[in-house]
Amino acid sequence: MKMKAIVHKKYGLPNVLELKEVDRPTLKKNEVLINVQAVSVNRSDWEGLTGTPLYARFGGILRPRHKILGSDIAGHVEMIGKNVSRFQPGDEVFGDTSFRMGGFADYVCALEETLVLKPTSMTFEEAATIPQGAVIALQGIRDKGQVQPGQKVLVNGAGGGAGMFAVQLAKLYGAEVTGVDNTGKLDFMLSLGADHVIDYTKEDFTKNGKLYDLILDVIANRSVFAYKRALRPNGSYFAVGGSAARLFQILLLGPWIRRTSGKKIRILAVQPNLKDLVHMTELCEAGKIVPFIDKRYSLNEVPEALQYLGEGRVKGKVVIIVNLNNNA
Ligand SMILES: NC(=O)c1ccc[n+]([C@@H]2O[C@H](COP(=O)([O-])OP(=O)(O)OC[C@H]3O[C@@H](n4cnc5c(N)ncnc54)[C@H](OP(=O)(O)O)[C@@H]3O)[C@@H](O)[C@H]2O)c1
């Protein structure tokens, strides 16, 4: 059977994306076939489209391994594989398919263990904002950061998909939060609860003399020595994303900085898991964390949505509404 999908056969800018009729994915025994209702756009989709940073070419140096991008999906279960026990056709589910992508399409196959039931109180588009960004935030703020009340936390890239959850979560944990992002996102970061905001186009947070217990960084674009300078004694820095060169420098020098100064500078390797996804969903359901949707697009507008993200204009998340008539 055929379906509509946004396909790219080479790395490039959004103009390499095409709306095509392609074969519906074939269901394996431990998978669920989902009729996609909504899919949110992540920076990892931009990275997969452009092939930068270099690690985005993992498994496909010259040509993309994933021809259909999109990983934070929400939709109806259409069919289940013979080993699937937690879902049945008609269930409303959502989850993170980032190991195989495929969400910018009418249908996607996902491993059963990557999915949870969508709360009835939540729309598909709300659910689609949660998986990747919220789990990054939880593992950065709660697990690795072990944030305590009164601590000073800085989120670099706080106006984006993961940052929006990280700021709100750090506030829930009682921290004093500084958000860093571009000029157009300062008010947005304040609306998320940030106590202080810094415009990265005007000020370098590693040079203003302020120190933090935790820095969670979604774009790691400075040297490890700059991050070390901005940490309090025994403070921690975690890079979530950034250039391959920066991440390599952190891997190489982080252990030495730890030994010589007591400051921790590490990469946060996020482990997607259902427990964390459910926890963050419950916080959203309870209204303790509010995902913000900046704009909505239809499936054929995925290139525009990615362009908007690439231009650095998205506050929080943009969402692709795949089935406009069915998104309750
Ligand atoms: N470590 C892991 O295991 C793991 C797992 C999943 C994903 N990831 C990575 O995590 C990252 C998640 O990003 P996301 O989805 O939250 O991205 P996003 O929504 O694009 O947010 C990034 C934010 O950073 C801002 N920014 C850009 N340059 C900046 C600078 N110099 N200083 C401060 N802020 C700056 C961006 O603003 P502009 O609009 O100005 O660009 C944007 O608001 C991606 O790189 C993804 O690959 C890592």
XYZ file of C-alpha atoms and ligand atoms in Angstrom:
376
model
C 0.000 0.000 0.000
C 1.095 3.555 -0.679
C 1.261 6.599 1.589
C 2.378 10.228 1.438
C 5.738 11.119 2.947
C 8.325 13.880 2.911
C 11.456 12.331 1.481
C 15.052 13.469 1.062
C 17.615 11.494 -0.892
C 20.555 13.817 -0.289
C 21.793 16.149 2.432
C 20.935 19.799 1.948
C 18.564 22.608 2.834
C 14.766 22.186 2.969
C 14.523 22.523 -0.831
C 15.876 18.958 -1.180
C 12.717 17.642 0.519
C 9.937 16.246 -1.683
C 6.365 15.171 -0.987
C 6.130 11.666 -2.508
C 3.937 8.598 -2.720
C 5.985 5.803 -1.187
C 5.350 2.272 0.073
C 3.833 2.039 3.520
C 6.448 0.599 5.943
C 6.305 -3.147 6.506
C 5.362 -4.158 10.016
C 7.768 -6.408 11.957
C 6.680 -8.695 14.774
C 7.722 -6.363 17.620
C 6.429 -3.204 15.928
C 3.291 -1.118 15.819
C 2.061 0.550 12.624
C 0.825 4.035 13.462
C -1.436 6.281 11.440
C 0.398 9.514 12.234
C -1.742 12.430 13.401
C 0.965 14.823 14.550
C 4.756 14.956 14.624
C 6.851 17.671 16.215
C 10.015 18.995 14.606
C 13.324 18.657 16.454
C 16.735 20.134 15.774
C 17.780 16.519 15.147
C 15.533 16.626 12.030
C 17.427 19.706 10.832
C 20.709 17.922 11.573
C 19.526 14.820 9.693
C 18.463 16.996 6.748
C 21.680 19.004 6.473
C 24.092 16.258 7.577
C 25.652 18.555 10.171
C 27.136 18.153 12.733
C 29.111 15.216 11.400
C 27.514 12.720 13.800
C 24.200 13.362 11.985
C 25.729 11.300 9.120
C 26.077 8.228 11.312
C 25.240 5.271 9.060
C 25.122 7.461 5.939
C 28.254 9.483 5.243
C 27.363 10.503 1.667
C 23.610 9.911 1.544
C 21.065 9.998 4.359
C 20.371 6.704 6.110
C 16.882 7.935 7.080
C 15.122 9.152 3.930
C 12.055 10.144 5.925
C 12.782 12.321 8.972
C 10.522 13.031 11.958
C 10.653 11.189 15.264
C 8.332 12.687 17.904
C 5.149 11.074 16.669
C 1.557 10.729 17.897
C -1.228 8.810 16.204
C -3.651 5.886 16.064
C -2.490 2.286 16.135
C -3.388 0.849 12.731
C -1.910 -2.651 13.086
C 0.262 -4.543 15.575
C 3.021 -7.104 15.038
C 2.437 -10.613 16.352
C 4.664 -10.139 19.439
C 3.080 -6.849 20.483
C 1.083 -7.149 23.698
C 0.608 -3.618 25.091
C -1.421 -2.082 22.263
C -4.295 -2.837 19.957
C -5.635 -1.250 16.774
C -7.391 2.029 17.506
C -5.262 2.939 20.542
C -3.966 6.501 20.644
C -0.221 6.430 21.207
C 2.871 8.611 21.046
C 6.609 8.225 21.409
C 10.112 8.756 20.080
C 11.167 6.890 16.928
C 14.528 8.670 16.669
C 16.504 5.471 16.037
C 14.613 4.950 12.776
C 12.806 8.292 12.169
C 10.052 8.050 9.485
C 7.500 10.342 11.165
C 6.995 12.873 8.348
C 4.547 10.465 6.698
C 0.999 9.151 6.883
C 2.215 5.954 8.571
C 5.256 4.978 10.598
C 6.386 1.738 12.235
C 7.657 2.045 15.806
C 9.025 -0.494 18.261
C 6.433 -1.316 20.906
C 8.852 -0.311 23.690
C 9.135 3.258 22.364
C 5.414 4.002 22.684
C 2.945 4.931 25.406
C -0.797 5.524 25.389
C -1.735 9.154 24.822
C -3.740 10.591 27.729
C -7.278 11.372 26.586
C -6.961 14.862 28.041
C -4.140 15.657 25.620
C -4.380 16.371 21.892
C -2.134 14.541 19.423
C -0.231 17.736 18.753
C 0.437 18.342 22.455
C 1.607 14.755 22.914
C 3.944 15.047 19.905
C 5.853 17.925 21.538
C 6.956 15.813 24.495
C 9.148 12.775 23.723
C 12.662 13.933 22.804
C 12.858 17.382 24.396
C 11.156 16.484 27.661
C 13.266 13.366 28.240
C 16.471 15.318 27.507
C 15.361 17.889 30.087
C 14.482 15.285 32.715
C 17.753 13.407 32.387
C 19.730 16.670 32.349
C 18.013 18.445 35.243
C 16.948 15.592 37.538
C 19.248 12.639 36.832
C 22.613 14.088 35.820
C 22.168 17.582 37.230
C 20.543 16.415 40.504
C 19.238 19.950 40.885
C 18.462 21.058 44.456
C 16.337 24.001 45.612
C 18.230 27.278 45.525
C 20.869 26.107 43.067
C 21.772 28.258 40.100
C 21.014 26.568 36.778
C 21.759 27.929 33.313
C 20.098 26.466 30.227
C 21.908 27.382 27.012
C 19.417 27.231 24.142
C 16.526 27.659 26.592
C 14.065 28.950 24.001
C 14.069 25.754 21.913
C 12.447 22.320 22.140
C 14.510 20.749 24.926
C 15.281 24.093 26.593
C 11.604 24.914 27.067
C 11.160 21.763 29.167
C 14.488 22.191 30.988
C 13.689 25.721 32.200
C 10.280 24.687 33.539
C 11.632 21.542 35.167
C 14.530 23.354 36.858
C 12.000 25.834 38.280
C 9.875 22.929 39.561
C 12.979 21.624 41.346
C 13.367 25.012 43.026
C 16.382 26.326 41.114
C 17.182 29.910 40.174
C 17.180 29.628 36.393
C 18.979 31.612 33.711
C 17.916 31.059 30.123
C 20.196 31.893 27.193
C 18.905 32.287 23.643
C 18.515 34.885 20.893
C 16.913 38.337 21.197
C 13.532 37.207 19.874
C 13.168 34.537 22.574
C 13.876 36.574 25.726
C 10.217 37.204 26.600
C 9.404 33.599 25.799
C 12.045 32.344 28.258
C 10.663 34.680 30.946
C 7.179 33.302 30.258
C 8.542 29.792 30.903
C 9.602 30.944 34.376
C 13.267 31.833 33.841
C 14.472 34.232 36.554
C 17.125 35.766 34.313
C 17.632 35.777 30.564
C 20.721 36.386 28.467
C 20.741 37.294 24.784
C 23.554 35.239 23.272
C 23.891 37.691 20.387
C 24.885 40.422 22.874
C 26.468 38.712 25.870
C 28.717 35.710 26.463
C 27.493 34.012 29.632
C 30.925 32.507 30.231
C 32.508 35.970 30.472
C 30.176 37.933 32.738
C 31.561 36.590 36.027
C 28.363 34.756 37.038
C 28.740 31.152 38.222
C 26.353 28.210 38.053
C 25.867 24.877 39.815
C 24.570 23.336 36.598
C 24.827 24.313 32.943
C 22.674 22.305 30.539
C 23.773 23.126 27.003
C 21.874 22.110 23.888
C 24.324 23.724 21.466
C 27.836 23.414 22.997
C 29.637 26.009 20.893
C 32.332 27.194 23.324
C 35.542 25.698 24.617
C 35.587 23.511 27.727
C 37.684 26.195 29.453
C 34.910 28.747 28.975
C 32.390 26.357 30.535
C 34.766 25.582 33.399
C 35.067 29.317 34.098
C 31.256 29.654 34.403
C 30.871 26.812 36.928
C 30.863 27.095 40.701
C 33.303 24.821 42.590
C 31.920 21.250 42.163
C 29.532 22.539 39.506
C 28.483 20.421 36.521
C 28.169 21.107 32.809
C 26.368 18.759 30.411
C 26.388 19.114 26.629
C 23.324 17.717 24.887
C 24.135 18.775 21.337
C 26.836 20.723 19.516
C 29.521 20.436 16.884
C 31.449 17.156 16.677
C 34.678 19.046 17.438
C 33.255 20.557 20.651
C 31.838 17.255 21.818
C 35.165 15.559 21.125
C 36.962 18.236 23.148
C 34.601 17.583 26.061
C 35.246 13.836 25.849
C 38.985 14.426 25.742
C 39.449 17.152 28.369
C 36.414 16.675 30.619
C 38.022 13.928 32.773
C 41.201 16.010 33.197
C 39.204 19.089 34.253
C 37.341 16.927 36.765
C 40.596 15.648 38.271
C 42.268 19.041 38.459
C 39.347 21.271 39.489
C 36.499 19.079 40.765
C 34.205 20.563 38.093
C 32.308 18.091 35.947
C 32.212 18.686 32.166
C 30.471 15.857 30.343
C 28.251 14.892 27.422
C 24.718 13.883 28.307
C 23.963 10.713 26.342
C 20.195 10.604 26.607
C 18.625 7.185 27.186
C 15.077 7.304 25.806
C 12.820 5.293 28.114
C 9.126 4.974 28.823
C 9.351 5.722 32.545
C 10.800 9.167 31.882
C 8.373 9.819 29.032
C 5.417 8.903 31.265
C 6.743 11.066 34.110
C 7.092 14.131 31.887
C 3.666 13.474 30.346
C 2.120 13.385 33.817
C 3.734 16.726 34.651
C 2.250 18.139 31.439
C -1.179 16.651 32.183
C -1.070 18.192 35.660
C -0.273 21.571 34.106
C 3.057 21.756 35.976
C 4.882 21.897 32.670
C 3.329 23.486 29.606
C 4.675 22.593 26.145
C 4.509 25.624 23.874
C 3.595 25.203 20.204
C 4.864 28.138 18.168
C 3.324 27.133 14.805
C 1.478 24.303 13.143
C 2.088 23.074 9.585
C 0.569 20.417 7.325
C 2.596 17.472 5.973
C 3.343 19.173 2.651
C 4.667 22.183 4.594
C 7.480 20.236 6.325
C 10.101 22.145 4.244
C 8.694 25.473 5.537
C 8.660 24.135 9.109
C 12.301 23.069 8.848
C 13.218 26.372 7.226
C 11.619 28.205 10.156
C 13.650 26.081 12.597
C 16.843 26.494 10.577
C 16.413 30.268 10.602
C 16.393 30.154 14.399
C 12.875 31.465 14.812
C 11.063 28.645 16.601
C 10.005 29.308 20.179
C 9.519 25.939 21.869
C 8.181 23.610 19.174
C 6.592 23.523 15.755
C 4.250 20.649 14.977
C 3.247 18.999 11.721
C -0.422 18.069 11.710
C -0.425 15.066 9.412
C -4.098 14.258 9.404
C -5.855 17.601 9.664
C -9.378 16.126 9.849
C -8.613 13.701 12.606
C -6.577 15.633 15.152
C -8.866 15.744 18.166
N 22.808 13.896 23.755
C 21.832 13.122 23.306
O 21.742 11.933 23.629
C 20.786 13.729 22.420
C 19.583 13.082 22.168
C 18.656 13.686 21.359
C 18.926 14.929 20.799
N 20.133 15.512 21.040
C 20.489 16.841 20.513
O 19.943 17.792 21.389
C 19.773 19.005 20.691
C 18.368 19.409 21.037
O 18.083 20.602 20.542
P 16.595 21.153 20.523
O 15.683 20.207 19.808
O 16.212 21.666 21.838
O 16.946 22.345 19.516
P 16.192 23.666 19.242
O 14.731 23.498 19.501
O 16.629 24.149 17.906
O 16.764 24.623 20.369
C 18.076 25.095 20.366
C 18.017 26.544 20.823
O 19.351 27.037 20.967
C 19.391 28.326 20.422
N 20.755 28.719 20.084
C 21.408 28.636 18.905
N 22.667 29.118 19.036
C 22.800 29.513 20.315
C 23.858 30.083 21.065
N 25.035 30.346 20.516
N 23.653 30.330 22.369
C 22.460 30.072 22.964
N 21.394 29.538 22.302
C 21.574 29.261 20.998
C 18.500 28.213 19.229
O 18.160 29.507 18.853
P 18.374 30.054 17.373
O 16.960 30.101 17.028
O 19.004 31.379 17.544
O 19.179 29.085 16.557
C 17.333 27.431 19.798
O 16.389 28.245 20.455
C 20.012 18.694 19.217
O 21.307 19.096 18.839
C 19.935 17.163 19.162
O 20.745 16.568 18.165
C 21.051 14.952 21.839
